Coordinates of C-alpha atoms and ligand atoms in Angstrom, one line a residue:
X78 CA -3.0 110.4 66.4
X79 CA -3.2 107.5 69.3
X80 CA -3.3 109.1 72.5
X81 CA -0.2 108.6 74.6
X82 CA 0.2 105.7 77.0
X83 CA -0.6 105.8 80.5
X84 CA 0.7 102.1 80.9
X85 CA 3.5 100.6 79.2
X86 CA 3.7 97.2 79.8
X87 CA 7.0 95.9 78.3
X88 CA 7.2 92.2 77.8
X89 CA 11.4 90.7 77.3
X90 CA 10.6 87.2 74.5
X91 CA 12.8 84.8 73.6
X92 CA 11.5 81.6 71.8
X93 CA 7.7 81.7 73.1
X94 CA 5.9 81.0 69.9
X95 CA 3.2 78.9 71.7
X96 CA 2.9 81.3 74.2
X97 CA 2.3 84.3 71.7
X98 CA -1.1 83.6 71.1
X99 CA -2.6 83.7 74.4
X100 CA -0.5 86.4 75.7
X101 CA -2.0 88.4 73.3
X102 CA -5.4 87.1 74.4
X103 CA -5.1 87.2 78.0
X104 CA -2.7 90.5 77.7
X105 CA -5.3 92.2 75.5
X106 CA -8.2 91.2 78.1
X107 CA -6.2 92.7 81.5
X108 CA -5.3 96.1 79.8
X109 CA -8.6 96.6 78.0
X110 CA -10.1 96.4 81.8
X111 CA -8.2 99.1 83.1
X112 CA -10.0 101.4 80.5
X113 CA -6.8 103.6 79.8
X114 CA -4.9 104.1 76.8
X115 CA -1.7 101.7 76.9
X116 CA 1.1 100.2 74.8
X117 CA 2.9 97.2 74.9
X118 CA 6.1 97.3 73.5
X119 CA 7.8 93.5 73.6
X120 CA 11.5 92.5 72.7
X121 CA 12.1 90.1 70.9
X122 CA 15.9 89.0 72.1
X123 CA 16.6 86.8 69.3
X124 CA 14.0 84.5 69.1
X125 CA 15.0 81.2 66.5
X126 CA 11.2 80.2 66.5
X127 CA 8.4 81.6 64.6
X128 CA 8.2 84.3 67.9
X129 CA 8.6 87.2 65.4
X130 CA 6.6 86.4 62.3
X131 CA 3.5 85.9 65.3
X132 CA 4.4 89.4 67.0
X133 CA 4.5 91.3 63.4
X134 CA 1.3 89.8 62.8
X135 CA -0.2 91.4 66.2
X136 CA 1.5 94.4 65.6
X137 CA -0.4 94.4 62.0
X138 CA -3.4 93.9 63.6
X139 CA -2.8 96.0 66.4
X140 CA 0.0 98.6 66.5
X141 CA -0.3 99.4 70.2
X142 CA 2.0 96.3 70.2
X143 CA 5.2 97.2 69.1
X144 CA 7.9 95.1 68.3
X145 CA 11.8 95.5 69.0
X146 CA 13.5 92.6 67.9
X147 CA 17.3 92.1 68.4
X148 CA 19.8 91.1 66.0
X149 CA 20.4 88.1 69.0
X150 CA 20.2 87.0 72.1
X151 CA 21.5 89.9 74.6
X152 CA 19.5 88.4 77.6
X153 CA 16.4 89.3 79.8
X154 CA 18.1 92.5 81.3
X155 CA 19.3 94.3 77.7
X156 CA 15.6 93.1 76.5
X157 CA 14.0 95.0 79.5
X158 CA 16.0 98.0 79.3
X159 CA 15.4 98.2 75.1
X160 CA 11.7 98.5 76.2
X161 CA 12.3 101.2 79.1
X162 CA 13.9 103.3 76.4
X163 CA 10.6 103.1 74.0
X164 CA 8.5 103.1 76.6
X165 CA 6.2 106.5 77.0
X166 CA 3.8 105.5 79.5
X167 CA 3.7 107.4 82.5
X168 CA 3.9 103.9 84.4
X169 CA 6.0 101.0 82.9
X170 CA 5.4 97.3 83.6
X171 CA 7.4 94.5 83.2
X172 CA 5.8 91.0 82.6
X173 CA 7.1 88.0 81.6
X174 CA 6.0 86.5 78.3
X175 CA 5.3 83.0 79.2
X176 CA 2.3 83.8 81.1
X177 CA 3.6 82.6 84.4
X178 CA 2.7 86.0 85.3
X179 CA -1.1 87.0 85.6
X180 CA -2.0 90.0 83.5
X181 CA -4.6 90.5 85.7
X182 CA -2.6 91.0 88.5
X183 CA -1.3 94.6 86.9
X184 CA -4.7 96.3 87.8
X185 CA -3.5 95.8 91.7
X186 CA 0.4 97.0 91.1
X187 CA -1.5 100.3 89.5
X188 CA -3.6 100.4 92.5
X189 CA -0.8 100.3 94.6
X190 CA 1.0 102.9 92.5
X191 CA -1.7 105.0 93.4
X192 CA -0.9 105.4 97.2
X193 CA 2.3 107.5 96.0
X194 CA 5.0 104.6 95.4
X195 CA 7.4 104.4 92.6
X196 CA 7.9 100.9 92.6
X197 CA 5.5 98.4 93.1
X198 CA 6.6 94.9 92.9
X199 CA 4.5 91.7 92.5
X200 CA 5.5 88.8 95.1
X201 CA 4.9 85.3 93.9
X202 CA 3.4 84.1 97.5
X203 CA 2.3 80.4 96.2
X204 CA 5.0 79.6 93.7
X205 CA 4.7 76.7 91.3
X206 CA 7.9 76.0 90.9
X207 CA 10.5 73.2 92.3
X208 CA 11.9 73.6 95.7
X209 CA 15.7 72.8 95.9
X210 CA 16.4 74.0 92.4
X211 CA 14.0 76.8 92.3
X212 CA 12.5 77.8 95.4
X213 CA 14.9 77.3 98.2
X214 CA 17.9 79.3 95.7
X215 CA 15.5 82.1 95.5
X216 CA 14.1 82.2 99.2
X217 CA 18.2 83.2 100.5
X218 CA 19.4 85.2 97.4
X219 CA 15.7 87.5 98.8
X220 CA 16.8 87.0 102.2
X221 CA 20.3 88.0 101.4
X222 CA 19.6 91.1 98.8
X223 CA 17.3 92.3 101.5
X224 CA 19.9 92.3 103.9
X225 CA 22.2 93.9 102.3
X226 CA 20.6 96.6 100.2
X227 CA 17.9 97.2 103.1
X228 CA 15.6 97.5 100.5
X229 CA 13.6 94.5 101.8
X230 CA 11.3 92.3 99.4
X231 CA 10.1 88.9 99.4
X232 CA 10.8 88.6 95.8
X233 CA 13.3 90.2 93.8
X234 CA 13.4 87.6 90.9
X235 CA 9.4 88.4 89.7
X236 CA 9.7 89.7 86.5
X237 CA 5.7 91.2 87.2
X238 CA 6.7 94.8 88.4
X239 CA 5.7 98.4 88.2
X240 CA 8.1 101.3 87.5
X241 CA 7.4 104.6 87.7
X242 CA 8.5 106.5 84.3
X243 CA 11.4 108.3 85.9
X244 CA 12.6 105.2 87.5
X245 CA 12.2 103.3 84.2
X246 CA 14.0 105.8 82.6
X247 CA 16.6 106.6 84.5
X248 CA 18.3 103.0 86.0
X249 CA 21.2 101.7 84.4
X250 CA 21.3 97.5 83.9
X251 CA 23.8 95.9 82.7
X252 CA 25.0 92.0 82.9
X253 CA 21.5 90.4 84.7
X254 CA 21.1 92.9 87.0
X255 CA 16.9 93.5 86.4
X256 CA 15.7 91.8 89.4
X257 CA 17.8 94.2 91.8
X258 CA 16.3 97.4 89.7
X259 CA 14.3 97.5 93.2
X260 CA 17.9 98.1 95.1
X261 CA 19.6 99.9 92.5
X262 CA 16.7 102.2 92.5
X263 CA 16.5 103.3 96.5
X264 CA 19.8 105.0 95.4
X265 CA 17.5 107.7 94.0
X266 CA 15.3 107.7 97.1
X267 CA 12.0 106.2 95.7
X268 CA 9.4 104.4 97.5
X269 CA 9.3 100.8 97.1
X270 CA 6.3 98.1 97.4
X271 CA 5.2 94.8 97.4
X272 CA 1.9 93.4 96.5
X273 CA 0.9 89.3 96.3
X274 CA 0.5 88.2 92.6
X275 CA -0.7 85.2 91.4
X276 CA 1.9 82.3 89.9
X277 CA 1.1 80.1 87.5
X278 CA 3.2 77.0 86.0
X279 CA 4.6 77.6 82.5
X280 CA 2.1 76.7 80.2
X281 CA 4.4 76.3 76.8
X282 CA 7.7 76.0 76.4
X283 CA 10.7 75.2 78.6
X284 CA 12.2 77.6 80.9
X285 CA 15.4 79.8 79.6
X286 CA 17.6 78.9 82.3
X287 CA 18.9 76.4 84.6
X288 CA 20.5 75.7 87.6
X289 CA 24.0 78.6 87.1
X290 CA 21.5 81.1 87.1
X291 CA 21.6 80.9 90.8
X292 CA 25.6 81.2 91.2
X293 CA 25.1 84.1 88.9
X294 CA 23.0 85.9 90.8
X295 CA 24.9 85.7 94.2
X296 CA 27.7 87.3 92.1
X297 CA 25.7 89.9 90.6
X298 CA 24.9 90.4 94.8
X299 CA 28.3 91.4 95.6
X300 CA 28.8 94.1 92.8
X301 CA 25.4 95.6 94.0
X302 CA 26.5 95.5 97.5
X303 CA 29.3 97.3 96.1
X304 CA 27.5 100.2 94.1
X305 CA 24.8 100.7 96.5
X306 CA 27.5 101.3 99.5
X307 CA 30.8 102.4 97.7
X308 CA 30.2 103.8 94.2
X309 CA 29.6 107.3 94.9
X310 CA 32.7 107.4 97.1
X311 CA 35.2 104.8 96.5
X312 CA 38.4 106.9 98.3
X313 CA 36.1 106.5 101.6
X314 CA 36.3 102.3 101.2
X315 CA 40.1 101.9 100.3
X316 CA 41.4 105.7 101.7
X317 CA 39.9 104.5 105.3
X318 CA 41.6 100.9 105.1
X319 CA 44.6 102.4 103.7
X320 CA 44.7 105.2 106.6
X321 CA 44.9 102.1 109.1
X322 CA 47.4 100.2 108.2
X323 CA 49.6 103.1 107.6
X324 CA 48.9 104.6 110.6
X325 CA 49.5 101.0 112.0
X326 CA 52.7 101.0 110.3
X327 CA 54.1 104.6 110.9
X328 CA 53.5 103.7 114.9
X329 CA 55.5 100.2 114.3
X330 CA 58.2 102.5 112.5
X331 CA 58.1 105.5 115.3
X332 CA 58.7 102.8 117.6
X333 CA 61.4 101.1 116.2
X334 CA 63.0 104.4 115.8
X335 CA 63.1 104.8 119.0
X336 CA 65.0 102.0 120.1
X337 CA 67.5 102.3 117.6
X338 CA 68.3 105.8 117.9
X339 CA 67.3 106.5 121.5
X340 CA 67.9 103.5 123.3
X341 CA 70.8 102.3 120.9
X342 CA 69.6 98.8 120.4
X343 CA 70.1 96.7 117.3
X344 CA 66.2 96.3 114.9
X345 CA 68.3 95.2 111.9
X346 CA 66.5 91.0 112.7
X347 CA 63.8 92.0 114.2
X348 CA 60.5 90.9 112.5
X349 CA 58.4 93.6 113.5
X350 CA 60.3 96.3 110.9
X351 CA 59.3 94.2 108.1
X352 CA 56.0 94.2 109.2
X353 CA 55.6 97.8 109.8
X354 CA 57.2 98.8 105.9
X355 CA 54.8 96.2 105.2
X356 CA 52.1 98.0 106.3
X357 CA 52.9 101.7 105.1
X358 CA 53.9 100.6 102.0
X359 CA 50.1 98.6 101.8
X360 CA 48.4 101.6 103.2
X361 CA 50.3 103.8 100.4
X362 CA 48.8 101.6 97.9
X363 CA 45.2 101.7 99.3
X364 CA 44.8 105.6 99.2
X365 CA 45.8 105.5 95.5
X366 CA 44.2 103.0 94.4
X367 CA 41.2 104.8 96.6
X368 CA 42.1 107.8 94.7
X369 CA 42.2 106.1 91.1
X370 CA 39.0 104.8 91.7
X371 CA 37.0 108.2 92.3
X372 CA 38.8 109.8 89.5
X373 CA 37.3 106.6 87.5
X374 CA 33.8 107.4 89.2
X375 CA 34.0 110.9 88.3
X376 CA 34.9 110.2 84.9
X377 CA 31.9 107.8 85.0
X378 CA 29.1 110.1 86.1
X379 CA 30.3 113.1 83.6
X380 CA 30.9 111.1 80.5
X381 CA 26.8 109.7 81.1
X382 CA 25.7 113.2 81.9
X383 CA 24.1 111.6 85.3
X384 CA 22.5 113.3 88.1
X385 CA 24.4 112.3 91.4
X386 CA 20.9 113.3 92.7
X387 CA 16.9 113.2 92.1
X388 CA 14.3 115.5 92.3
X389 CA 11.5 114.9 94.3
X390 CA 9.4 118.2 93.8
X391 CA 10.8 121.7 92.5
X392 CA 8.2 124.4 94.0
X393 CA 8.7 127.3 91.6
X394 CA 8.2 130.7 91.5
X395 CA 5.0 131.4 89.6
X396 CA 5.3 133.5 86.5
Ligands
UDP505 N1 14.0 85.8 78.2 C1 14.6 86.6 77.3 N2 15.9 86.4 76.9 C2 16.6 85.4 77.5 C3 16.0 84.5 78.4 C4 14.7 84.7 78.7 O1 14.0 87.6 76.8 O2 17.8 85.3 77.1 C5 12.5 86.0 78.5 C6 11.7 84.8 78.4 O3 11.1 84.6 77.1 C7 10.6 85.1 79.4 C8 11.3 85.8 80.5 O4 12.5 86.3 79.9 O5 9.6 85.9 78.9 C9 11.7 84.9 81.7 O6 12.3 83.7 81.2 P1 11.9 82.3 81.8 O7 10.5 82.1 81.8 O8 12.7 81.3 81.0 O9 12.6 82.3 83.3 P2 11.9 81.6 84.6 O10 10.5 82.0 84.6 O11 12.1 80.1 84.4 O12 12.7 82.1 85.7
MG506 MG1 9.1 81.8 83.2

């Protein structure tokens, strides 16, 4: 029996044939260097090219290279997570298949591993890539995820990244949400790093997306804003708003009470008591929509089995 893994390295493919052969090569090369017993599981998301009769031919040769291949294209993010499932390394590694990522540079994300962090993430310092459509795109959506999530890296969108196995195994992606497994991972209180990598122009191929990437991305933002703030707790989001503008209201209402019952004088055209039903019946609204939504997160959290927390260290009592 093959040892099991310390490293997976799990590799999402879609159309690479050219690239195949010397990502096997240069791969092969890194891994072997680290002198530990790995696997390298890639997915093939519906590759129309001769990508899979070249990966059975490596698994043949080698089996420590499995292959997953989808029935079509699902997209980078259901690729990555098909690999995290198979995966049985201790650490798991994403890289990218068209080489723009340097195998060599996972020795260093181990390395960095090493120092006790659960995430280590490469950071393309010199990237070979255009400016406006490419660089400048990536330089806010960084700037802006790190804003937000507080989780702050220089670059979300490389693909060359180390997870821990109980990270790996434990995020949830859907849509294209694997460059914010980072942010979606501080949720379970790990320790996140970044280390420079090496980036190289793509040496085969054409690249898989274009320009709506970007506007897809800064979508993908706000509903990660949203789960990293709200998710656990969505009656504290709408159940404050709504508090305020029915509090607001009921004062607007007291008020007007006053005057007609106390003072005697006419509200019947008076522009403020629309206002103020306006805002109880708003505020109404809000707490149960509040409400509807945390019976929905409830439902949510049981129906995956998932842990609302994570275990650092369980000191037990020896037997
Ligand atoms: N990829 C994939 N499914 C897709 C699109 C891309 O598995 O639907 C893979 C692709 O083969 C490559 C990685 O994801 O290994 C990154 O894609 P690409 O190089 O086109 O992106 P870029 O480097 O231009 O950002
Ligand atoms: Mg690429």
């Amino acid at each position: 029996m093959a040892a099991t893994p310390a490293v997976s390295v799990v590799i999402p493919l879609y159309n690479e044939e050219e690239s195949i052969p010397d990502l096997y090569a240069e791969l092969s090369a890194a891994l072997e260097a680290l002198q530990q017993p790995y696997e390298v599981i890639i997915v093939d998301d519906g590759s129309r090219d001769a990508s899979f009769e070249r990966l059975k031919a490596i698994h043949t040769r080698d089996p420590r290279w499995q292959i997953i291949r989808f029935r079509r294209n699902f997209g980078q993010t259901a690729g990555i997570m098909a690999g995290f499932a198979a995966a049985a390394g201790a650490v798991v590694v994403t890289i990218d298949a068209d080489l723009q990522n340097d195998p060599r540079d996972i020795a260093g994300l181990l390395a960095k591993m090493q120092e006790g962090y659960d995430v280590v993430s490469g950071w393309r310092v010199q990237r070979q890539e255009p400016f406006f459509t490419r660089r400048l795109p990536s330089i806010s959506a960084n700037w802006l995820i790190s804003r937000t999530t507080g989780v702050r890296l220089h670059d979300y969108g490389c693909t060359l990244k180390a997870y821990q196995r109980e990270v790996a195994k434990n995020v949830r992606l859907y849509g294209d949400l694997h460059r914010f497994i980072p942010a979606l991972a501080s949720q379970m209180g790990v320790q996140v790093a970044e280390i420079p990598v090496n980036d190289r122009p793509r040496k085969y191929g054409r690249s898989k997306y274009g320009i709506s990437r970007t506007f897809k991305v800064f979508l993908d933002l706000i509903g990660v804003i949203f789960v990293l703030s709200y998710f656990n707790r969505p009656l504290r989001v709408f159940g404050g708003a709504g508090l305020f503008t029915g509090g607001l209201g009921g004062l607007i209402l007291l008020y007007l009470s006053y005057e007609r019952l106390i003072a005697g004088r006419n509200i019947g055209e008076r522009p403020l008591l629309l206002l103020g039903v306006l805002l109880v019946v708003l505020g109404v609204q809000m707490i149960s929509t509040g409400l509807i939504a945390d019976m929905l997160m409830r439902t949510y959290y049981e129906a995956q089995g998932r842990p609302t927390y994570f275990v650092r260290e369980h000191l037990r009592r020896p037997d």
